[in-house]
Amino acid sequence: MPVPVSKRLGVQELADLNERFESACDGCLRHAVNERFGAGAAQMSSFRLEDVALFDMFWRVNQQARLVTLDTWRLRDGNGNVDTVMVQDTGCPLHNARIEAGTNWPRACGVWQRMVGEHGFNLFYRGPGWRLDCLCTGGRSSSLERFCLAGIDAWITGLRRDQGMERGNIGIVEWEEPRANYKINPLANWTFEEVRNYVEEHAVPYNELHDKNYPSIGCAPCTRAIESGEDPRAGRWWWESDPNAKECGLHLVALAARL
Ligand code: SF4
């Protein structure tokens, strides 16, 4: 659902917020909840190291935090059970958004059934076009709009600039025109080491795969451990050769609202 015009920020206001919160992660989250979006701010989590650190911060500033995950049905061991532990520890309800075959989105289910019937369940191994254009990550991106962003004005993510690709230029607060929604990236200027230090210092539960050479974790069939010296995202869609295409469809707004 688009953010109402009355809640939208002017260009200068957005620039001011970005300057103000470039180095103030807690302040950014407080502002988002207490002054700007209230319950309309929600964290989108896939329970990676950045996500669990960010949730720890979010929960500290807002015990009514909204936490949403997009279940692709291809996740590894339920995110290493971290989602369950986090929910048990905090009591925060987790909104698990996923497409239920034949029920909550019949049109999408029909598209997927045809896709799998014609090309197989693991068609993404054929290359980036197959996973982006043939409705694997692309379809999940549409699910984001339909199931995760409904009733949300600003989604909070754990993206970091040093992950590269389009992420290299992200702002702390961004307006996503195709989704008519705000995206807040409080960790934009953090390094992986800083995130890891935060998790250790605050004893935040995390997915143990991160200790086994998985700096980045996605769906099980599309993620492997990296070798020494490899790029941290080399384990994602490892069969693809373009290092600049290691992106999940959720953050490619060009794929938004396809179904
Ligand atoms: S990570 Fe792999 S299985 Fe998961 S949505 Fe993307 S292409 Fe599909």
Short mmCIF file of C-alpha atoms and ligand atoms in Angstrom, two decimals, residues 72 74 124 131 136-137 140 219 221-222 237, ligand 1:
data_model
loop_
_atom_site.label_atom_id
_atom_site.label_comp_id
_atom_site.label_asym_id
_atom_site.label_seq_id
_atom_site.Cartn_x
_atom_site.Cartn_y
_atom_site.Cartn_z
CA THR A 72 10.73 -18.62 0.09
CA ARG A 74 13.81 -22.87 0.12
CA PHE A 124 17.52 -20.76 -11.27
CA ARG A 131 15.92 -16.58 -11.48
CA CYS A 136 12.01 -17.09 -8.73
CA THR A 137 13.57 -14.11 -6.95
CA ARG A 140 9.48 -13.31 -4.42
CA CYS A 219 18.11 -19.94 0.19
CA PRO A 221 20.14 -24.32 -3.01
CA CYS A 222 21.70 -20.95 -3.86
CA TRP A 237 24.39 -17.99 -6.81
S1 SF4 B 1 17.78 -17.51 -3.56
FE1 SF4 B 1 17.50 -19.17 -5.08
S2 SF4 B 1 15.71 -20.40 -4.40
FE2 SF4 B 1 15.71 -18.47 -3.25
S3 SF4 B 1 14.33 -17.15 -4.39
FE3 SF4 B 1 16.41 -16.70 -5.14
S4 SF4 B 1 16.80 -18.06 -6.89
FE4 SF4 B 1 14.95 -18.80 -5.78
#
